[in-house]
Coordinates of C-alpha atoms and ligand atoms in Angstrom, one line a residue:
M759 CA 41.2 17.1 55.2
A760 CA 40.4 19.4 52.2
F761 CA 37.5 18.3 50.1
Q762 CA 38.7 17.0 46.7
L763 CA 36.8 18.5 43.8
D764 CA 36.2 16.3 40.7
G765 CA 36.8 17.4 37.2
F766 CA 33.2 18.2 36.4
T767 CA 32.9 20.4 39.5
T768 CA 36.2 22.2 38.8
D769 CA 34.9 22.9 35.3
L770 CA 31.5 24.2 36.6
L771 CA 33.2 26.5 39.2
E772 CA 35.3 27.9 36.4
Q773 CA 32.3 28.4 34.2
I774 CA 30.3 30.3 36.8
S775 CA 33.2 32.5 37.9
G776 CA 34.0 35.9 36.3
N777 CA 33.9 39.6 36.2
G778 CA 30.9 41.9 36.1
T779 CA 28.5 43.6 38.4
A780 CA 25.1 42.5 39.6
T781 CA 22.1 44.6 40.5
D782 CA 21.0 44.8 44.1
V783 CA 17.9 42.7 43.4
D784 CA 19.9 39.9 41.7
S785 CA 22.4 39.9 44.6
T786 CA 19.6 39.7 47.2
N787 CA 18.0 36.8 45.3
M788 CA 21.2 34.9 44.9
Q789 CA 22.1 35.5 48.6
Q790 CA 18.7 34.0 49.5
L791 CA 19.4 30.9 47.4
Y792 CA 22.8 30.6 49.1
A793 CA 21.2 30.9 52.5
D794 CA 18.6 28.2 51.6
A795 CA 21.3 25.9 50.3
T796 CA 23.3 26.3 53.4
A797 CA 20.4 25.8 55.7
S798 CA 18.9 22.8 53.9
D799 CA 19.7 19.1 54.6
G800 CA 18.6 18.2 51.1
T801 CA 20.3 18.6 47.7
A802 CA 17.6 20.4 45.8
P803 CA 18.4 23.9 47.2
I804 CA 22.1 23.4 46.4
V805 CA 21.2 22.3 42.9
A806 CA 18.9 25.4 42.6
L807 CA 21.7 27.8 43.5
F808 CA 24.2 26.3 41.1
H809 CA 21.6 26.3 38.4
A810 CA 20.8 29.9 39.0
L811 CA 24.5 30.8 38.9
K812 CA 25.1 28.8 35.7
N813 CA 22.0 30.3 34.0
A814 CA 23.0 33.8 34.9
K815 CA 26.4 33.3 33.5
T816 CA 25.1 31.7 30.3
A817 CA 22.8 34.6 29.8
G818 CA 25.8 37.0 29.9
G819 CA 25.6 37.9 33.6
P820 CA 28.4 38.2 36.0
G821 CA 30.2 35.4 37.9
Y822 CA 29.3 34.3 41.5
E823 CA 31.8 36.9 42.9
A824 CA 29.5 39.7 41.9
Y825 CA 26.8 38.4 44.2
G826 CA 29.1 38.4 47.2
L827 CA 29.8 34.7 47.1
T828 CA 33.3 33.2 47.4
R829 CA 34.8 30.1 46.0
E830 CA 35.1 28.8 49.5
N831 CA 31.4 29.2 50.1
L832 CA 30.6 27.2 47.0
V833 CA 33.2 24.5 47.6
E834 CA 31.6 23.9 51.0
L835 CA 28.3 23.4 49.3
C836 CA 29.9 21.0 46.8
A837 CA 31.2 18.9 49.6
K838 CA 27.8 18.9 51.3
H839 CA 26.1 17.8 48.1
V840 CA 28.4 14.8 47.7
E841 CA 27.9 13.8 51.3
I842 CA 24.2 13.9 51.1
D843 CA 23.8 12.1 47.7
E844 CA 23.5 8.3 48.0
H845 CA 25.7 7.7 45.1
S846 CA 28.2 10.5 45.8
V847 CA 27.2 12.4 42.7
T848 CA 29.0 15.8 42.6
I849 CA 27.3 19.1 41.9
G850 CA 29.5 19.4 38.7
G851 CA 28.3 16.0 37.5
R852 CA 24.7 16.9 38.2
V853 CA 24.3 20.5 37.2
G854 CA 27.3 20.8 34.8
R855 CA 26.7 17.5 33.0
A856 CA 23.7 15.3 33.6
L857 CA 20.9 17.8 33.2
E858 CA 22.5 19.0 30.0
I859 CA 22.8 15.5 28.7
I860 CA 19.2 14.8 29.4
T861 CA 18.1 18.0 27.7
D862 CA 20.1 17.1 24.6
A863 CA 18.6 13.5 24.6
G864 CA 15.2 15.0 24.9
L865 CA 15.7 16.8 21.6
R866 CA 16.1 13.4 19.8
V867 CA 12.6 12.4 20.6
K868 CA 10.9 15.8 20.6
D869 CA 9.6 15.5 17.0
Y870 CA 8.4 11.9 17.7
L871 CA 6.5 12.9 20.8
A872 CA 4.9 15.9 19.1
R873 CA 3.7 13.8 16.2
K874 CA 2.9 10.2 17.4
D875 CA -0.6 10.8 18.7
T876 CA -1.8 12.6 15.5
E877 CA 0.2 10.7 12.9
A878 CA -0.1 7.2 14.3
P879 CA -2.9 7.1 16.9
S880 CA -3.5 3.8 18.7
G881 CA -6.9 2.1 18.7
I882 CA -7.1 3.1 22.4
Q883 CA -6.7 6.8 21.4
L884 CA -9.3 6.3 18.6
W885 CA -11.7 4.3 20.7
D886 CA -14.6 6.7 20.7
K887 CA -14.5 6.8 16.9
I888 CA -14.2 3.0 16.7
L889 CA -17.2 2.7 18.9
E890 CA -19.2 4.9 16.6
N891 CA -18.1 2.6 13.7
Q892 CA -19.2 -0.4 15.7
T893 CA -22.7 1.0 16.3
R894 CA -23.0 1.7 12.6
I895 CA -21.7 -1.7 11.4
K896 CA -23.7 -3.6 14.0
S897 CA -26.9 -2.0 12.7
V898 CA -26.0 -2.3 9.0
L899 CA -25.3 -6.1 9.5
G900 CA -28.2 -6.6 11.9
M901 CA -25.9 -7.9 14.7
T902 CA -26.9 -8.1 18.3
N903 CA -24.5 -7.3 21.1
D904 CA -24.1 -11.0 21.7
D905 CA -23.2 -11.5 18.1
W906 CA -20.7 -8.7 18.3
N907 CA -19.1 -10.1 21.4
S908 CA -18.8 -13.7 20.3
F909 CA -16.3 -15.3 18.0
S910 CA -19.1 -17.1 16.1
G911 CA -21.0 -13.9 15.7
Q912 CA -17.9 -12.1 14.3
L913 CA -17.1 -15.0 11.9
G914 CA -20.7 -15.5 10.9
N915 CA -21.0 -11.9 9.9
C916 CA -17.6 -11.4 8.4
I917 CA -17.2 -9.1 5.4
D918 CA -16.2 -11.2 2.5
N919 CA -18.0 -9.8 -0.5
T920 CA -18.4 -6.5 -2.2
E921 CA -22.1 -6.1 -1.2
T922 CA -21.4 -6.3 2.5
L923 CA -18.2 -4.3 2.1
Q924 CA -20.2 -1.5 0.5
K925 CA -22.8 -1.6 3.3
C926 CA -20.2 -1.4 6.0
L927 CA -17.6 1.1 4.6
D928 CA -18.5 4.0 2.4
L929 CA -16.1 3.3 -0.5
P930 CA -16.1 4.9 -3.9
D931 CA -17.8 2.9 -6.7
D932 CA -14.6 2.4 -8.7
C933 CA -13.0 1.0 -5.6
I934 CA -15.8 -1.5 -5.1
Q935 CA -15.6 -2.4 -8.8
D936 CA -11.9 -3.3 -8.4
V937 CA -12.6 -5.3 -5.2
A938 CA -15.1 -7.3 -7.2
R939 CA -12.5 -7.8 -9.9
I940 CA -9.9 -8.9 -7.4
T941 CA -12.1 -11.2 -5.4
E942 CA -12.8 -13.3 -8.5
K943 CA -9.3 -14.5 -7.9
Y944 CA -8.3 -13.8 -4.3
R945 CA -10.1 -14.0 -1.0
M946 CA -11.2 -11.0 1.0
R947 CA -12.4 -11.4 4.5
M948 CA -12.4 -9.3 7.6
T949 CA -14.5 -9.4 10.8
P950 CA -16.9 -6.6 11.6
Y951 CA -14.7 -5.8 14.6
Y952 CA -11.6 -5.4 12.5
A953 CA -13.6 -3.3 10.0
S954 CA -14.7 -1.0 12.8
L955 CA -11.0 0.0 13.3
I956 CA -11.0 1.6 9.9
Q957 CA -11.0 5.4 9.9
P958 CA -12.3 7.6 7.1
V959 CA -8.8 9.0 6.1
P960 CA -6.9 8.5 2.8
N961 CA -5.1 5.1 2.9
D962 CA -6.0 4.3 6.5
P963 CA -3.5 1.8 7.8
V964 CA -6.1 -0.8 8.7
I965 CA -8.1 -0.7 5.4
L966 CA -4.8 -1.1 3.5
Q967 CA -4.2 -4.4 5.2
A968 CA -7.7 -5.7 4.7
V969 CA -9.2 -4.5 1.4
P970 CA -7.3 -5.2 -1.8
T971 CA -6.7 -2.5 -4.4
A972 CA -6.1 -2.8 -8.2
E973 CA -2.4 -3.3 -7.8
M974 CA -3.0 -6.8 -6.4
V975 CA -4.1 -8.1 -9.8
D976 CA -2.6 -5.4 -12.1
T977 CA 1.1 -5.5 -11.0
V978 CA 3.1 -7.5 -13.4
G979 CA 5.8 -9.7 -12.0
E980 CA 6.9 -13.3 -11.5
E981 CA 5.4 -15.1 -8.6
I982 CA 8.1 -17.1 -6.7
P983 CA 6.9 -20.5 -5.6
P984 CA 6.0 -20.6 -1.9
V985 CA 8.4 -21.7 0.8
A986 CA 6.8 -25.1 1.0
S987 CA 7.7 -25.9 -2.6
D988 CA 11.3 -26.9 -1.6
H989 CA 11.3 -26.7 2.2
S990 CA 8.5 -29.1 3.2
P991 CA 10.0 -32.5 4.2
V992 CA 6.5 -33.9 5.1
R993 CA 2.9 -32.9 4.9
L994 CA 2.1 -29.7 6.9
V995 CA 5.7 -29.1 7.9
D996 CA 8.1 -26.4 6.6
Q997 CA 11.7 -26.6 7.7
F998 CA 14.6 -24.3 7.2
Y999 CA 16.4 -24.9 10.4
P1000 CA 17.7 -28.0 12.2
R1001 CA 16.0 -27.3 15.5
V1002 CA 12.8 -25.3 14.7
V1003 CA 10.0 -26.3 12.4
A1004 CA 6.8 -24.7 11.3
L1005 CA 3.6 -26.8 11.4
K1006 CA 1.0 -25.3 9.1
S1007 CA -2.0 -26.5 11.1
T1008 CA -4.8 -24.8 9.1
N1009 CA -5.2 -22.6 6.0
I1010 CA -7.9 -20.5 7.7
C1011 CA -7.5 -16.9 9.0
A1012 CA -10.2 -14.6 10.5
M1013 CA -9.1 -12.0 8.0
Y1014 CA -7.0 -12.2 4.9
C1015 CA -4.2 -9.7 4.7
T1016 CA -3.5 -7.9 1.5
H1017 CA 0.2 -8.5 2.1
C1018 CA 0.0 -12.2 3.0
L1019 CA 3.2 -14.1 2.4
R1020 CA 1.3 -17.3 2.5
I1021 CA -1.2 -16.3 -0.2
A1022 CA -0.5 -19.4 -2.2
H1023 CA -1.0 -21.6 0.8
I1024 CA -4.2 -19.9 2.0
G1025 CA -5.8 -20.8 -1.3
G1026 CA -9.4 -20.1 -2.3
S1027 CA -11.4 -21.7 0.4
D1028 CA -11.3 -22.8 4.1
R1029 CA -10.1 -26.4 4.5
T1030 CA -10.0 -28.8 7.4
F1031 CA -6.9 -30.9 7.4
S1032 CA -7.2 -34.6 8.2
K1033 CA -6.0 -36.3 11.3
A1034 CA -3.8 -38.4 9.0
A1035 CA -2.0 -35.3 7.8
Y1036 CA -1.3 -34.1 11.4
Q1037 CA -0.2 -37.6 12.3
E1038 CA 2.4 -37.7 9.5
A1039 CA 3.7 -34.3 10.6
L1040 CA 3.9 -35.5 14.3
D1041 CA 5.6 -38.7 13.3
Y1042 CA 8.2 -36.7 11.4
I1043 CA 8.8 -34.4 14.3
A1044 CA 9.0 -37.3 16.7
S1045 CA 11.6 -39.0 14.5
K1046 CA 14.0 -36.1 14.5
P1047 CA 15.6 -35.6 17.9
A1048 CA 17.3 -32.4 16.9
I1049 CA 14.0 -30.6 16.6
R1050 CA 13.2 -28.8 19.9
D1051 CA 10.8 -25.9 19.0
V1052 CA 7.6 -26.3 17.0
L1053 CA 5.9 -23.2 15.5
I1054 CA 2.2 -24.0 15.1
T1055 CA 1.2 -21.6 12.4
G1056 CA -1.3 -21.5 9.5
G1057 CA -3.2 -19.7 8.4
D1058 CA -3.8 -18.8 12.0
A1059 CA -3.3 -21.2 14.9
F1060 CA -6.2 -19.7 16.9
M1061 CA -8.6 -20.7 14.1
L1062 CA -8.2 -24.2 15.3
S1063 CA -11.0 -25.3 17.7
N1064 CA -10.1 -25.5 21.4
S1065 CA -10.2 -29.3 21.2
S1066 CA -7.9 -29.5 18.2
L1067 CA -5.5 -27.1 19.8
R1068 CA -5.5 -29.0 23.1
W1069 CA -4.9 -32.2 21.2
L1070 CA -2.0 -30.8 19.1
L1071 CA -0.3 -29.2 22.0
G1072 CA -0.7 -32.4 24.0
K1073 CA 0.9 -34.5 21.2
L1074 CA 3.8 -32.1 21.0
D1075 CA 4.3 -32.0 24.8
D1076 CA 4.4 -35.8 24.8
I1077 CA 7.5 -35.8 22.5
D1078 CA 10.6 -35.7 24.8
H1079 CA 12.8 -33.7 22.5
I1080 CA 10.2 -31.0 21.9
K1081 CA 11.0 -28.4 24.6
M1082 CA 8.8 -25.5 23.6
K1083 CA 6.0 -24.4 21.3
R1084 CA 5.0 -21.3 19.5
L1085 CA 1.5 -20.4 18.3
G1086 CA 1.3 -18.0 15.3
T1087 CA -1.9 -16.0 15.4
R1088 CA -3.3 -12.7 14.4
V1089 CA -6.7 -13.5 15.9
P1090 CA -6.2 -11.4 19.1
V1091 CA -5.8 -8.4 16.8
T1092 CA -8.5 -9.2 14.2
T1093 CA -11.1 -11.1 16.4
P1094 CA -10.2 -10.7 20.1
Q1095 CA -13.6 -12.2 20.9
R1096 CA -12.0 -15.6 20.2
I1097 CA -9.9 -15.5 23.4
D1098 CA -12.2 -17.4 25.7
A1099 CA -11.6 -18.9 29.1
E1100 CA -11.1 -22.4 27.7
L1101 CA -8.5 -21.3 25.3
L1102 CA -6.6 -19.5 28.1
D1103 CA -6.7 -22.7 30.2
I1104 CA -5.3 -24.7 27.3
L1105 CA -2.5 -22.3 26.9
E1106 CA -1.6 -22.4 30.6
E1107 CA -1.9 -26.2 30.8
S1108 CA 0.6 -26.6 28.0
N1109 CA 2.8 -23.8 29.2
D1110 CA 3.0 -25.5 32.5
K1111 CA 4.6 -28.5 30.8
K1112 CA 6.9 -26.7 28.4
P1113 CA 7.0 -23.0 27.5
V1114 CA 4.4 -21.7 25.0
R1115 CA 5.0 -18.4 23.2
V1116 CA 2.3 -16.6 21.2
V1117 CA 3.6 -14.9 18.1
T1118 CA 1.3 -12.3 16.7
Q1119 CA 1.3 -9.8 13.8
I1120 CA 0.4 -6.2 14.5
N1121 CA 1.4 -3.6 12.0
T1122 CA 0.0 -0.4 13.3
A1123 CA -0.8 1.1 16.7
Q1124 CA -4.3 1.5 15.5
E1125 CA -4.8 -2.3 15.9
I1126 CA -4.3 -2.0 19.6
T1127 CA -7.7 -1.2 21.2
P1128 CA -8.9 -1.6 24.8
V1129 CA -10.4 -5.0 23.6
S1130 CA -7.3 -6.4 21.9
R1131 CA -5.1 -5.1 24.7
Q1132 CA -7.2 -7.0 27.2
A1133 CA -6.9 -10.1 25.1
F1134 CA -3.1 -9.8 25.0
K1135 CA -3.0 -9.1 28.7
D1136 CA -5.1 -12.3 29.4
I1137 CA -2.9 -14.3 27.1
S1138 CA 0.4 -12.9 28.6
K1139 CA -0.6 -14.2 32.1
R1140 CA -0.9 -17.7 30.8
V1141 CA 2.1 -18.1 28.5
S1142 CA 5.9 -17.5 28.7
A1143 CA 6.0 -14.7 26.1
V1144 CA 3.9 -12.8 23.6
L1145 CA 5.9 -11.6 20.6
N1146 CA 5.1 -9.5 17.6
Q1147 CA 6.2 -9.9 14.0
A1148 CA 5.4 -6.8 12.1
V1149 CA 5.7 -6.5 8.3
L1150 CA 7.2 -3.2 7.1
L1151 CA 4.5 -1.9 4.7
R1152 CA 4.1 1.2 2.7
G1153 CA 1.5 3.7 4.1
I1154 CA 1.0 1.5 7.2
N1155 CA 4.1 1.7 9.2
D1156 CA 6.9 3.1 6.9
S1157 CA 7.9 6.1 9.0
K1158 CA 9.8 6.6 12.2
V1159 CA 6.7 8.0 13.9
K1160 CA 4.4 5.1 12.9
M1161 CA 6.9 2.3 13.6
W1162 CA 8.1 3.7 16.9
H1163 CA 4.6 4.2 18.1
L1164 CA 3.7 0.7 17.0
C1165 CA 6.5 -0.8 19.1
E1166 CA 5.8 1.3 22.1
T1167 CA 2.0 0.7 22.0
I1168 CA 2.3 -3.0 21.7
Q1169 CA 4.8 -3.1 24.5
E1170 CA 2.3 -1.3 26.6
A1171 CA -0.2 -4.1 25.6
Y1172 CA 2.1 -6.8 27.1
I1173 CA 3.7 -7.7 23.8
R1174 CA 7.4 -7.8 23.0
P1175 CA 8.4 -6.6 19.5
Y1176 CA 10.3 -9.4 18.0
Y1177 CA 10.8 -9.0 14.2
I1178 CA 10.1 -6.5 11.6
F1179 CA 10.0 -8.2 8.2
N1180 CA 11.0 -6.3 5.0
C1181 CA 7.9 -7.1 2.9
S1182 CA 8.8 -10.0 0.6
Y1183 CA 9.5 -9.8 -3.1
R1184 CA 7.8 -13.2 -3.7
N1185 CA 4.5 -12.0 -4.9
P1186 CA 3.6 -9.2 -7.3
Q1187 CA 0.3 -9.1 -5.5
Y1188 CA 1.9 -6.9 -2.9
Y1189 CA 4.9 -5.3 -4.6
H1190 CA 3.2 -1.9 -4.2
M1191 CA 3.4 -2.3 -0.4
R1192 CA 7.1 -3.0 -0.3
V1193 CA 9.5 -0.5 1.4
P1194 CA 13.2 -0.2 0.5
I1195 CA 15.6 -2.1 2.8
Q1196 CA 17.5 1.0 3.8
K1197 CA 14.4 2.9 4.8
G1198 CA 13.5 0.2 7.3
R1199 CA 17.0 0.1 8.6
D1200 CA 16.9 3.8 9.3
I1201 CA 13.6 3.4 11.2
V1202 CA 14.8 0.5 13.3
E1203 CA 18.4 1.7 14.0
G1204 CA 16.9 5.1 15.0
M1205 CA 15.2 3.4 17.9
Y1206 CA 18.4 2.6 19.7
G1207 CA 18.9 5.0 22.7
N1208 CA 15.4 6.5 22.1
I1209 CA 12.9 3.8 23.2
S1210 CA 13.2 1.0 25.6
G1211 CA 15.7 -1.6 24.5
D1212 CA 13.2 -4.4 24.8
A1213 CA 10.8 -2.5 22.5
I1214 CA 13.3 -2.7 19.6
P1215 CA 12.7 -5.6 17.2
R1216 CA 15.2 -7.2 14.8
Y1217 CA 14.8 -6.2 11.1
I1218 CA 14.7 -9.2 8.9
A1219 CA 14.5 -10.4 5.3
A1220 CA 12.7 -13.7 4.9
A1221 CA 14.8 -15.4 2.1
G1222 CA 15.1 -19.1 2.8
G1223 CA 15.4 -18.5 6.5
K1224 CA 15.3 -15.2 8.4
I1225 CA 18.3 -13.0 7.6
P1226 CA 18.9 -10.0 9.8
L1227 CA 19.3 -6.9 7.6
H1228 CA 22.4 -5.7 9.5
R1229 CA 24.9 -3.8 7.4
D1230 CA 27.3 -6.7 7.7
N1231 CA 24.9 -9.1 6.1
V1232 CA 24.3 -6.9 3.1
Q1233 CA 27.2 -7.7 0.8
G1234 CA 26.3 -5.4 -2.0
R1235 CA 23.7 -4.4 -4.6
E1236 CA 23.2 -5.5 -8.2
D1237 CA 20.3 -4.9 -10.6
G1238 CA 17.9 -3.7 -7.9
A1239 CA 18.7 -6.5 -5.5
V1240 CA 20.9 -6.9 -2.5
I1241 CA 23.2 -9.9 -1.9
L1242 CA 22.6 -11.1 1.6
Q1243 CA 25.1 -13.1 3.6
K1244 CA 23.1 -15.8 5.5
P1245 CA 24.6 -15.8 9.0
W1246 CA 24.6 -19.6 9.0
G1247 CA 26.4 -19.8 5.6
G1248 CA 25.9 -19.0 2.0
E1249 CA 24.6 -16.0 0.0
V1250 CA 21.1 -15.2 -1.3
R1251 CA 19.9 -12.6 -3.8
Y1252 CA 17.1 -10.5 -2.4
P1253 CA 15.3 -8.0 -4.7
D1254 CA 14.7 -4.6 -3.0
A1255 CA 11.9 -2.1 -3.5
D1256 CA 13.2 0.6 -5.8
P1257 CA 14.6 3.3 -3.4
E1258 CA 14.5 6.0 -6.0
G1259 CA 10.9 5.5 -7.2
Y1260 CA 9.6 4.8 -3.7
G1261 CA 6.7 6.9 -2.7
N1262 CA 6.5 8.8 -6.0
D1263 CA 3.3 7.4 -7.4
T1264 CA 0.6 9.6 -5.9
N1265 CA -2.1 7.1 -7.1
F1266 CA -1.0 4.5 -4.5
A1267 CA -3.7 2.1 -3.3
F1268 CA -6.9 4.0 -2.3
N1269 CA -5.6 7.3 -3.6
Q1270 CA -6.6 6.1 -7.1
Y1271 CA -10.3 5.9 -6.3
G1272 CA -13.1 8.3 -6.1
K1273 CA -11.6 10.8 -8.6
K1274 CA -13.6 11.9 -11.6
Ligands
LIG2382 C1 9.8 -18.2 10.7 C2 10.1 -19.6 10.7 C3 10.7 -20.2 11.7 C4 11.1 -19.5 13.0 O1 12.2 -18.7 12.9 P1 12.7 -17.9 14.2 O2 13.8 -17.1 13.7 O3 13.1 -18.9 15.2 O4 11.6 -17.1 14.7 C5 11.0 -21.5 11.6 N1 10.6 -22.2 10.5 C6 10.0 -21.6 9.5 C7 9.7 -22.4 8.3 C8 9.7 -20.3 9.5 O5 9.1 -19.7 8.5
LIG2383 S1 -3.0 -13.7 9.3 FE1 -1.0 -14.3 8.4 S2 -1.5 -16.2 7.1 FE2 -3.4 -15.1 7.6 S3 -3.7 -13.8 5.8 FE3 -2.7 -12.6 7.3 S4 -0.5 -12.7 6.8 FE4 -1.6 -14.4 5.8

């Protein structure tokens, strides 16, 4: 029975056939490849022959006839290739199509691969430099190794005033003066560990998240009341949805982010909430059988003591209709020293009863160091998922290279990218960090087909619930805002960052300082 060629192979044979003459040397080489292909019981020599024929022809050389090969010779090898290949892949499919498709696909990521390690290095790649910073900061603050490696040592030495800031980071005087002006009104705090991630480059993506600049107090705009103002049915609880609630368990964070959506709620000082407040929240949750998922947030859930966390998770696990819990925390990024054996045990105990997910916030690959990666690895072994909610922020992750590398780097650190938030319009304090909606969409949609599917987050606007910024949900624009269709019903007006003006002001953030 004659071997049946498929379309890809017929095309390939057509392509490599033709007139012309070959040199003796070329003929000898091609004959040798043919002999190898005939003798071998693998596919590689067959592929090599067809490749050579195709390349010769593409380069303007003659068809296979010129090398003394016949169509019958080649068809015989085609049949042999199909027979050997486990999935009956034809030589036409492999040489004529697949390898070309892969080459073309490679071109889509060529630019990203060339730029990611220099434009958006991870904290693992920068580790030597971070270690140098650690040595310097440790000595400036008079910290011992034990201080450095403990949570209490990190918090006890946190950088929360201009004097310490100036000692730890070499910032221009006018910058320090502005920080002094801003911290009269808003809190600044970062751990020495988090400060050690900062690199001496203009608008470093870590310093932008931790040290406020003049815009925070100088930008004029209306502050929209926080979510809690009309979404809090009971103390400590925010609720948009019938089946998920957020329990704001503390107002404390190990570092305060310059882009904090909860800035109003964080307030001016650390507070401990009373048992009575927790009890009212728990009573409410217990009285609503529709609620199944409780998001313990803050502030930062890992700023609760181990005993409080164990108590709270236990109370939630005791409620029949609560089927799962989430813990919102940035502590593994800012203060990985917090992740102790007891905390891990608490997570596992509760996860054994009903799933626990840890939801974190990492905005740049630079925040993933060997230490934070280890913390996430330890956590991921004890819970059902570790998810990331990044905020799209100017200068921090507002390019394809930065955001793709963030998503890939966290995935390599046992974390699943979950959401990317368009930075909210609620607070003029961080208007300057906002990125236009369309820019974020280009960055996220560009990921499809180019990085692992489960490294691709959903792009979201937080506007009375989380609205995916799919084209279908964006109903139109008016006066600098988009009208969003909420998937569950209704429309909402969501002011956008100005797409025209975006990126034009060269004095953005730290670029305005140190100039005479
Ligand atoms: C973010 C948030 C949730 C959780 O939303 P998911 O889309 O389920 O992640 C629930 N309640 C409130 C108040 C929130 O802010
Ligand atoms: S960790 Fe979250 S709640 Fe705390 S300051 Fe940062 S953004 Fe705000």
